[in-house]
Coordinates of C-alpha atoms in Angstrom, one line a residue:
X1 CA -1.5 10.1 -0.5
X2 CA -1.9 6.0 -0.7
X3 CA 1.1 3.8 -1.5
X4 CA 0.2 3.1 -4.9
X5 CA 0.1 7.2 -5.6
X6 CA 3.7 7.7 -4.0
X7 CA 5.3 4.8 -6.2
X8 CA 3.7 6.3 -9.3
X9 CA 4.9 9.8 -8.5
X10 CA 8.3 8.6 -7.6
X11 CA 9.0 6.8 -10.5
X12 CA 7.2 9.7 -12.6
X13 CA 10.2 11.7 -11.6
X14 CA 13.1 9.0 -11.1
X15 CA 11.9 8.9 -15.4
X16 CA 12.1 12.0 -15.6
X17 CA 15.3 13.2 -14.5
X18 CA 16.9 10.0 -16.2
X19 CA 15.5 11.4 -19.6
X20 CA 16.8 15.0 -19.1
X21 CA 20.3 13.9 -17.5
X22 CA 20.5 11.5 -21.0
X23 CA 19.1 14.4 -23.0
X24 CA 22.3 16.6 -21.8
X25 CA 24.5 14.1 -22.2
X26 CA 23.3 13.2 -25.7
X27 CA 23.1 17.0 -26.7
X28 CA 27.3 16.9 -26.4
X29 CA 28.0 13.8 -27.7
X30 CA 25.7 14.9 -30.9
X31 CA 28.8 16.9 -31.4
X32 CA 31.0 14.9 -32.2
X33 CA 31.6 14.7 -35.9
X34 CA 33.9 11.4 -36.9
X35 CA 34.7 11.5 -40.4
X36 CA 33.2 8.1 -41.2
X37 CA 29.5 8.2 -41.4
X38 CA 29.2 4.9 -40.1
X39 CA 31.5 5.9 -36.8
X40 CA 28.7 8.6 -36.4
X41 CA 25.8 6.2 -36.8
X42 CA 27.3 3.7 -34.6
X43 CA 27.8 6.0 -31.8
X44 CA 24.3 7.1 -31.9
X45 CA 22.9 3.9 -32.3
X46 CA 25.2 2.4 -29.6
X47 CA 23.8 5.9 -27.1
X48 CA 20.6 4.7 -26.8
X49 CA 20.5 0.9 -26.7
X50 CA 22.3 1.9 -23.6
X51 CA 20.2 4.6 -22.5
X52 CA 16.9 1.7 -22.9
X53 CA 18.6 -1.0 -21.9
X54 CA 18.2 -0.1 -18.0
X55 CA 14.5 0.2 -17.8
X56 CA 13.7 -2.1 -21.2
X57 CA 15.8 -4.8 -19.5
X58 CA 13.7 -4.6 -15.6
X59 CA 10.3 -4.9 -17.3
X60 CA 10.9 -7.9 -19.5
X61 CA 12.8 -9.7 -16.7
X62 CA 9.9 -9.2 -14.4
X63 CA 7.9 -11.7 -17.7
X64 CA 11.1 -13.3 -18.9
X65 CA 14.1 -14.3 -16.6
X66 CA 16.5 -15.3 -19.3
X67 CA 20.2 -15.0 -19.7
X68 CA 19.2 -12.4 -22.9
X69 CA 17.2 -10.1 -19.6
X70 CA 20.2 -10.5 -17.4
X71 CA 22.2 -8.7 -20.2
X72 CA 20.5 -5.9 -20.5
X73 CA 20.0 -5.3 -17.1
X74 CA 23.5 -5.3 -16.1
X75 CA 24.4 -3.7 -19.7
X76 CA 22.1 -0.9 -18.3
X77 CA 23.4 -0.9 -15.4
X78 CA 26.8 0.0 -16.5
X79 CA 25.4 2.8 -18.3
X80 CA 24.1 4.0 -14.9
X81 CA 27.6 4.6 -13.5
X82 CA 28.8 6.2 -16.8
X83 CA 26.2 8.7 -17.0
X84 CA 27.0 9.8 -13.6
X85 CA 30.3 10.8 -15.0
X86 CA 29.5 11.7 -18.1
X87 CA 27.3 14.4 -16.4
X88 CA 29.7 15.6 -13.9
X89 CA 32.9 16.0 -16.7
X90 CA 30.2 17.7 -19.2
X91 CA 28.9 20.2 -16.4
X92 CA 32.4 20.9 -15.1
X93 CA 33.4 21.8 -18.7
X94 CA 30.4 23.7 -19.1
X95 CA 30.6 25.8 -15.9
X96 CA 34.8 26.3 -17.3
X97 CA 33.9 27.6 -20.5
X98 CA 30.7 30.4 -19.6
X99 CA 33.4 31.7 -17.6
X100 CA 35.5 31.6 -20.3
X101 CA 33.1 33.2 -22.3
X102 CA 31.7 36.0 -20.1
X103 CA 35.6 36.8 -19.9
X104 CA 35.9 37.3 -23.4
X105 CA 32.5 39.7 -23.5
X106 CA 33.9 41.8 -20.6
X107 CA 37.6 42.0 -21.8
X108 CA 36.4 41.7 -25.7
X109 CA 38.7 39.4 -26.2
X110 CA 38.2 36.0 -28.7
X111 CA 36.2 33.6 -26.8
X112 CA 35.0 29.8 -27.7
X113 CA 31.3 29.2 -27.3
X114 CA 30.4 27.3 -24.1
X115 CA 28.0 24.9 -25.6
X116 CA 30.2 23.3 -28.6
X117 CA 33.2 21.0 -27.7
X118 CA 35.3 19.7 -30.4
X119 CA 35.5 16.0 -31.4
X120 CA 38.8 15.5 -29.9
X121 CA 37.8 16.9 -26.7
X122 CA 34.8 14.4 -26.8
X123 CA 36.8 11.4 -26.9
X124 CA 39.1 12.4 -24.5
X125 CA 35.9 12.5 -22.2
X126 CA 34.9 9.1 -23.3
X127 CA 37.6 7.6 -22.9
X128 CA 38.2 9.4 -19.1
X129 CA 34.2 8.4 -18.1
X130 CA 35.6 4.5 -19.8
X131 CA 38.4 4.0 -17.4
X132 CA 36.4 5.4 -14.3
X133 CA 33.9 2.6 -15.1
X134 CA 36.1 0.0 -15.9
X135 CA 37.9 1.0 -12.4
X136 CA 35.1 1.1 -10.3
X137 CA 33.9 -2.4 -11.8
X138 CA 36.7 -4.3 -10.8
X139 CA 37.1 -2.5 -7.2
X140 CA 33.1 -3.8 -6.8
X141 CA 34.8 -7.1 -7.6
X142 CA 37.3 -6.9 -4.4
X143 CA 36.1 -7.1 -1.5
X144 CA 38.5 -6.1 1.6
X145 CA 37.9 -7.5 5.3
X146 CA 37.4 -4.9 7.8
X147 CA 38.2 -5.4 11.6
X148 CA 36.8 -3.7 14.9
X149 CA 37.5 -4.4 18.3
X150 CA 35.5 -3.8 21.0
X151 CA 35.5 -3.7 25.1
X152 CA 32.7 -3.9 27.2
X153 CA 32.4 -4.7 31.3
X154 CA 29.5 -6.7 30.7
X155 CA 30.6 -10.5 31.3
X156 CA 30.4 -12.5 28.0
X157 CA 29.8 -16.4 28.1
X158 CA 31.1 -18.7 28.4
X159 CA 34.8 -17.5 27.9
X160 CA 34.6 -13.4 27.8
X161 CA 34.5 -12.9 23.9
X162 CA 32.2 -13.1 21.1
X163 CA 33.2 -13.2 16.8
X164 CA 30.7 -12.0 14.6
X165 CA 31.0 -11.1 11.1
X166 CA 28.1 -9.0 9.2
X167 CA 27.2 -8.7 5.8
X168 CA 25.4 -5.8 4.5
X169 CA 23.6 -4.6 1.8
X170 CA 24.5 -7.5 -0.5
X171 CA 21.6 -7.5 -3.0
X172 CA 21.1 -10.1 -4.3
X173 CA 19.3 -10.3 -7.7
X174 CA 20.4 -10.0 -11.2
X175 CA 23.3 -8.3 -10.7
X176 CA 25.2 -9.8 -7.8
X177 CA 24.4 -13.2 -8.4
X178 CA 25.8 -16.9 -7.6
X179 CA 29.1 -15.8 -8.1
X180 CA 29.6 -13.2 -5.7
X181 CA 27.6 -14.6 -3.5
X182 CA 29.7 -18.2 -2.9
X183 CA 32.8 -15.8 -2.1
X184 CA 31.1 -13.9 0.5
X185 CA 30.4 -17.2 2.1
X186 CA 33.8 -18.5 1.6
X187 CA 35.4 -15.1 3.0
X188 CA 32.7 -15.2 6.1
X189 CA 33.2 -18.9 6.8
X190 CA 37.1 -18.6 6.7
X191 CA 37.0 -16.1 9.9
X192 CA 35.2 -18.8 11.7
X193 CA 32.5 -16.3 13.7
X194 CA 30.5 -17.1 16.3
X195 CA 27.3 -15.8 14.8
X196 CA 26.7 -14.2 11.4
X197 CA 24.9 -10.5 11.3
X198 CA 23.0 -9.7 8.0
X199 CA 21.9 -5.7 8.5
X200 CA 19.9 -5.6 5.7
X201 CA 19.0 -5.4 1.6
X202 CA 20.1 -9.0 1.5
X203 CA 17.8 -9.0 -1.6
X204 CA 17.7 -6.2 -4.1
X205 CA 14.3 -6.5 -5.5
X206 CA 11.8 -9.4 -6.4
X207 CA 13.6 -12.7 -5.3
X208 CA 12.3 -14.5 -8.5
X209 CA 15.9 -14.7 -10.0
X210 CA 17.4 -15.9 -6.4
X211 CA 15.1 -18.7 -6.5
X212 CA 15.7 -19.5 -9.7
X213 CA 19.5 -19.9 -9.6
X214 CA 19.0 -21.4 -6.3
X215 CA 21.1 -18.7 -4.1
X216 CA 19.1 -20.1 -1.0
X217 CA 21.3 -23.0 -1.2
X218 CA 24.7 -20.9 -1.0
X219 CA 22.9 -19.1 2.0
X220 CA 22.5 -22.3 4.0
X221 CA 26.1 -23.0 3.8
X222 CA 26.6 -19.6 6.1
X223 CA 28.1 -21.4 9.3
X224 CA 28.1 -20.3 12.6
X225 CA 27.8 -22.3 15.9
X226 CA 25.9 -19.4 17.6
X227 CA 23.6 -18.9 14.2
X228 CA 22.6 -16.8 10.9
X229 CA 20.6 -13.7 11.6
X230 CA 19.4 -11.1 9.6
X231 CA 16.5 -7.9 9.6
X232 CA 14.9 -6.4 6.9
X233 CA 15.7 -3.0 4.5
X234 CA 14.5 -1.0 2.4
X235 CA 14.9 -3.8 -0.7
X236 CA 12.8 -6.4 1.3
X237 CA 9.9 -4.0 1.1
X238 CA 10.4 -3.1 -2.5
X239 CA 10.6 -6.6 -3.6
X240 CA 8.1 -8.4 -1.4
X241 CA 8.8 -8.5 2.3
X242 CA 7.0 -11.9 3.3
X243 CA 8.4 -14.0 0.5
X244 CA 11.7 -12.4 1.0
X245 CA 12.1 -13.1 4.9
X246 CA 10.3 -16.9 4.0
X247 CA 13.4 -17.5 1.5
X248 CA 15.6 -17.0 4.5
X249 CA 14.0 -18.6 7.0
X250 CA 13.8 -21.8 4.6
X251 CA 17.4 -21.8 4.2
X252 CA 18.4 -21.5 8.2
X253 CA 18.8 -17.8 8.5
X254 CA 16.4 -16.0 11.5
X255 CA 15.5 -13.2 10.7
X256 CA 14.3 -10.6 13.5
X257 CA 11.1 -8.7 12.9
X258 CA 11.1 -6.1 16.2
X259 CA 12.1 -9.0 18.5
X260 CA 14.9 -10.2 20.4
X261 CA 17.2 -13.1 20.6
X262 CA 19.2 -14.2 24.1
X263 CA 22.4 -15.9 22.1
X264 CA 24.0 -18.7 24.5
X265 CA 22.1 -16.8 27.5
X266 CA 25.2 -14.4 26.9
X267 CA 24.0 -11.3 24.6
X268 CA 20.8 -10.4 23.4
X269 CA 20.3 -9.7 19.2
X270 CA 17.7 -7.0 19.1
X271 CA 16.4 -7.1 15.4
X272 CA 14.5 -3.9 14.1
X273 CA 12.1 -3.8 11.4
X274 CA 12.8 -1.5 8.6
X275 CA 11.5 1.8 8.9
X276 CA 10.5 2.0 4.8
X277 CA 7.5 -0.9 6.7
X278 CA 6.1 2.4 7.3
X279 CA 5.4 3.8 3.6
X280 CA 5.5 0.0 1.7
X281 CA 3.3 -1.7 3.9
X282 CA 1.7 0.9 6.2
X283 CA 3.4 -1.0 9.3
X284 CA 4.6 1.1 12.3
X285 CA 7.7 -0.8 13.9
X286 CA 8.4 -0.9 17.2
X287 CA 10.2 2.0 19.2
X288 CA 13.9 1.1 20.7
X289 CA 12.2 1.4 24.6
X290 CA 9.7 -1.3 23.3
X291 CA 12.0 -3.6 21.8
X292 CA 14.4 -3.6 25.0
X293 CA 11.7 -3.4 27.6
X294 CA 12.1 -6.8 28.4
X295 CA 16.0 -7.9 27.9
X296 CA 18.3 -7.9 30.8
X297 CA 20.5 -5.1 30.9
X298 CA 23.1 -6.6 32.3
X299 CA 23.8 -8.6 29.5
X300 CA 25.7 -6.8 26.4
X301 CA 22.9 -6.2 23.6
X302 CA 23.1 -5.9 19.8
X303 CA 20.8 -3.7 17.5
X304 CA 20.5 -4.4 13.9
X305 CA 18.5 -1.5 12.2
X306 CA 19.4 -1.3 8.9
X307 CA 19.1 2.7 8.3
X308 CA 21.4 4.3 10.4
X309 CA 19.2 7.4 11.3
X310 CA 18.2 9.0 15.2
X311 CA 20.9 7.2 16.8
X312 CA 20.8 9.2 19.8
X313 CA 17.2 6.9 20.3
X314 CA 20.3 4.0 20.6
X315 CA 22.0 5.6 23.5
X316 CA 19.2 7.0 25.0
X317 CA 18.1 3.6 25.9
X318 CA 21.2 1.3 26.4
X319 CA 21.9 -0.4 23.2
X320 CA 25.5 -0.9 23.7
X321 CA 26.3 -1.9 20.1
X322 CA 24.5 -0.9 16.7
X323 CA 25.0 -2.1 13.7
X324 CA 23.3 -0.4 10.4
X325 CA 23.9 -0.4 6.8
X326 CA 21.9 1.3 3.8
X327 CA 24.2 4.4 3.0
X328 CA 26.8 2.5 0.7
X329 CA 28.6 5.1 2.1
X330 CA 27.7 6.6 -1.7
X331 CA 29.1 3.8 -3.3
X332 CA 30.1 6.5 -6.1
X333 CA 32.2 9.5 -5.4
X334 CA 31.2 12.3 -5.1
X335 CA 27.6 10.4 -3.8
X336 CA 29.7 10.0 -0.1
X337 CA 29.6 13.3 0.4
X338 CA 26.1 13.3 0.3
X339 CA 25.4 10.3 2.7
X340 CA 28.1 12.0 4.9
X341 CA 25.6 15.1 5.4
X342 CA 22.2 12.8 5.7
X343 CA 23.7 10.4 8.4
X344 CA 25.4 11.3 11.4
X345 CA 27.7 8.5 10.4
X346 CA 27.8 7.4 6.6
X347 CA 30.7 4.8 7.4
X348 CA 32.8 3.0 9.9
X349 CA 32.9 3.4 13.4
X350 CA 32.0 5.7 15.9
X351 CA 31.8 5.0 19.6
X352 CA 28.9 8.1 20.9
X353 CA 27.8 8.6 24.8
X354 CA 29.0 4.8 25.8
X355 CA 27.6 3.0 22.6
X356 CA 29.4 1.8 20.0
X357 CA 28.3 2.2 16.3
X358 CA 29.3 0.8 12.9
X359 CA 27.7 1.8 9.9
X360 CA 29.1 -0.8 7.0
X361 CA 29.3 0.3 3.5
X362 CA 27.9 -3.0 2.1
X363 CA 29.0 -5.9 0.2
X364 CA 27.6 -5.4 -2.9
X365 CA 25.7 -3.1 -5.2
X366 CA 22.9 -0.8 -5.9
X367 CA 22.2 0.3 -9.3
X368 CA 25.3 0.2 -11.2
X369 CA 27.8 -2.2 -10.5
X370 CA 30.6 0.1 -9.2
X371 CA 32.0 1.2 -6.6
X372 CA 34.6 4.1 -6.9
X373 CA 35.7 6.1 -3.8
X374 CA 35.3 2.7 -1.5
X375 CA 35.4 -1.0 -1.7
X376 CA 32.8 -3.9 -0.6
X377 CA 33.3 -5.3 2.8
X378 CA 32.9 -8.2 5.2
X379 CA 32.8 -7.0 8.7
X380 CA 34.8 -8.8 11.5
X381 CA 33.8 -7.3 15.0
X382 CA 35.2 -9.0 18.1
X383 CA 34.0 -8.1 21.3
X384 CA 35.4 -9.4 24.8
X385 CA 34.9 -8.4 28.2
X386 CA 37.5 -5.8 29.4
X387 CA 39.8 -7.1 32.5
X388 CA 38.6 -5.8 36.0
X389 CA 40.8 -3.1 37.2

């Protein structure tokens, strides 16, 4: 099956179960029966400008990148985090009251129907799924600093320890914009690293809006006497690879396409291509034993591969610290629970036959723009050689 068939099928589907999920939701919230007719009318109405805002508001910004586009999107976006919960309190209810009502069969007993919830017990939902949301905006909006350190034998020059701090998963785009994107340089720059990491999704689809508001320009401020570097994910594909990894370039950041970098002749930066190069742009990347054939393992190595999957293939062949994004560690509870049975490690860090691993849960957002159940993060790993015994 080509590219072009996959991306059709997939969003076929990705439609689909967004009109069903909206369908349930809408089928209980039909229920609710305010007194005023124009309290009824206004909560239909207001149901699905939200429901179309989402996918009205991606196609017209694709022909018209206006402030009017940006709403919608991130109106629709919103939406995206409430229907979540919506649909988890409605199915919990539901699954509570067939009980309920196959009780009331067997013991004859009266029993309420488990399809019809009253108007009260509506709004109490509403108003539950409103403060989720309105939580897990703000906790998006706070970003925490998170610090590792590590030990390794392997001498470090010129003075035995290295900074770095590492961004992931930022995406960049209509959603986390100018804004967000100045105080992620501000918090980076304030920890004064030696080198700046970027594992990925820097981008979260087509850059057009990043050029347009000039973001490169808040990139470039990034500073770091050893240097910005970055690799691709997933989102670089989906929005254009080549004119995503040309942005960055222009704007001082190196980006590392299956090749290597010796920093200060002290470490080596081994940058891996994304995996999804495989299905967007029929690319095979390079195995780990390629990329390392020719650094010098006696010098302390770095892999940035933004999905955090096989790691084994990382200790199997001397990669003494990985660092890997992508999982958002489900961004929205009860999602980490899923990541947490894909990935050997969804988040934080794990240190597995001699190499160490952190999996960062991202800086910013995918979809809707919550988080709830974890927080953004700047990551501030320091590594120094460990004193001869």
């Amino acid at each position: 099956m080509t590219s072009k068939y996959m991306f059709i099928l997939f969003f076929s589907i990705v439609f689909t179960v967004y009109a069903l999920v909206n369908y349930y939701i809408y089928w209980h919230l039909k229920q609710w029966k305010p007194n005023s007719n124009w309290i009824y009318w206004a909560i239909h109405i207001t149901f699905f400008i939200v429901v179309l805002a989402y996918p009205i508001g991606r196609i017209f910004e694709r022909f018209y990148l206006n402030s009017l586009t940006e709403f919608i999107v991130k109106l629709g976006s919103i939406w995206l985090g409430a229907m979540l919960y919506f649909t988890l309190t409605f199915f919990a209810i539901d699954i509570i009251r067939f009980f309920a009502f196959i009780a009331g069969l067997i013991f004859k007993t009266p029993s309420i129907s488990p399809l019809l919830l009253s108007s009260k017990s509506l709004l109490v939902v509403s108003i539950s799924v409103a403060s989720i949301v309105l939580y897990g905006f703000f906790n998006a909006l706070q970003p925490t600093i998170k610090r590792i350190e590590i030990q390794t034998s392997k001498h470090l020059n010129p003075n035995g320890r290295i900074k770095l701090a590492i961004a992931s998963d930022i995406h960049l785009g209509t959603v986390i914009s100018n804004g967000r994107l100045s105080r992620m340089v501000s918090i980076i720059n304030s920890q004064k690293p030696d080198a700046i990491l970027l594992a990925g999704d820097i981008f979260d689809e087509d850059i057009g809006l990043v050029i347009k508001r000039n973001m490169g320009e808040l990139i470039s401020k990034l500073d770091a006497p050893l240097g910005v570097f970055a690799v691709t994910g997933n989102h670089e594909y989906i929005g254009g690879v080549n004119s995503a990894v040309d942005y960055l370039t222009k704007h001082g950041v190196q980006v590392l396409r299956d090749t290597s970098e010796l920093v200060n002749n002290s470490f080596y930066i081994v940058g891996r291509e994304d995996r999804q190069a495989k299905y967007m742009a029929n690319h095979f990347r390079k195995s780990i034993p390629e990329l390392v054939s020719n650094i010098d393992s006696e010098k302390f190595n770095i892999l940035l591969d933004h999905q955090p999957y096989n790691l084994h293939e990382a200790y199997e062949n001397g990669i003494d610290l990985q660092i890997s994004g992508h999982t958002h560690h489900g961004q929205l509870w009860p999602f980490n629970y899923i990541t947490s049975a894909i990935f050997q490690i969804s988040y934080g860090y794990q240190q597995i036959n001699g190499t160490h691993f952190y999996v960062s849960n991202g800086f910013g957002t995918w979809g809707p723009p919550l988080r709830v159940g974890n927080r953004p993060e700047i990551v501030i790993i320091d590594i120094t050689t460990s004193p001869l015994i």
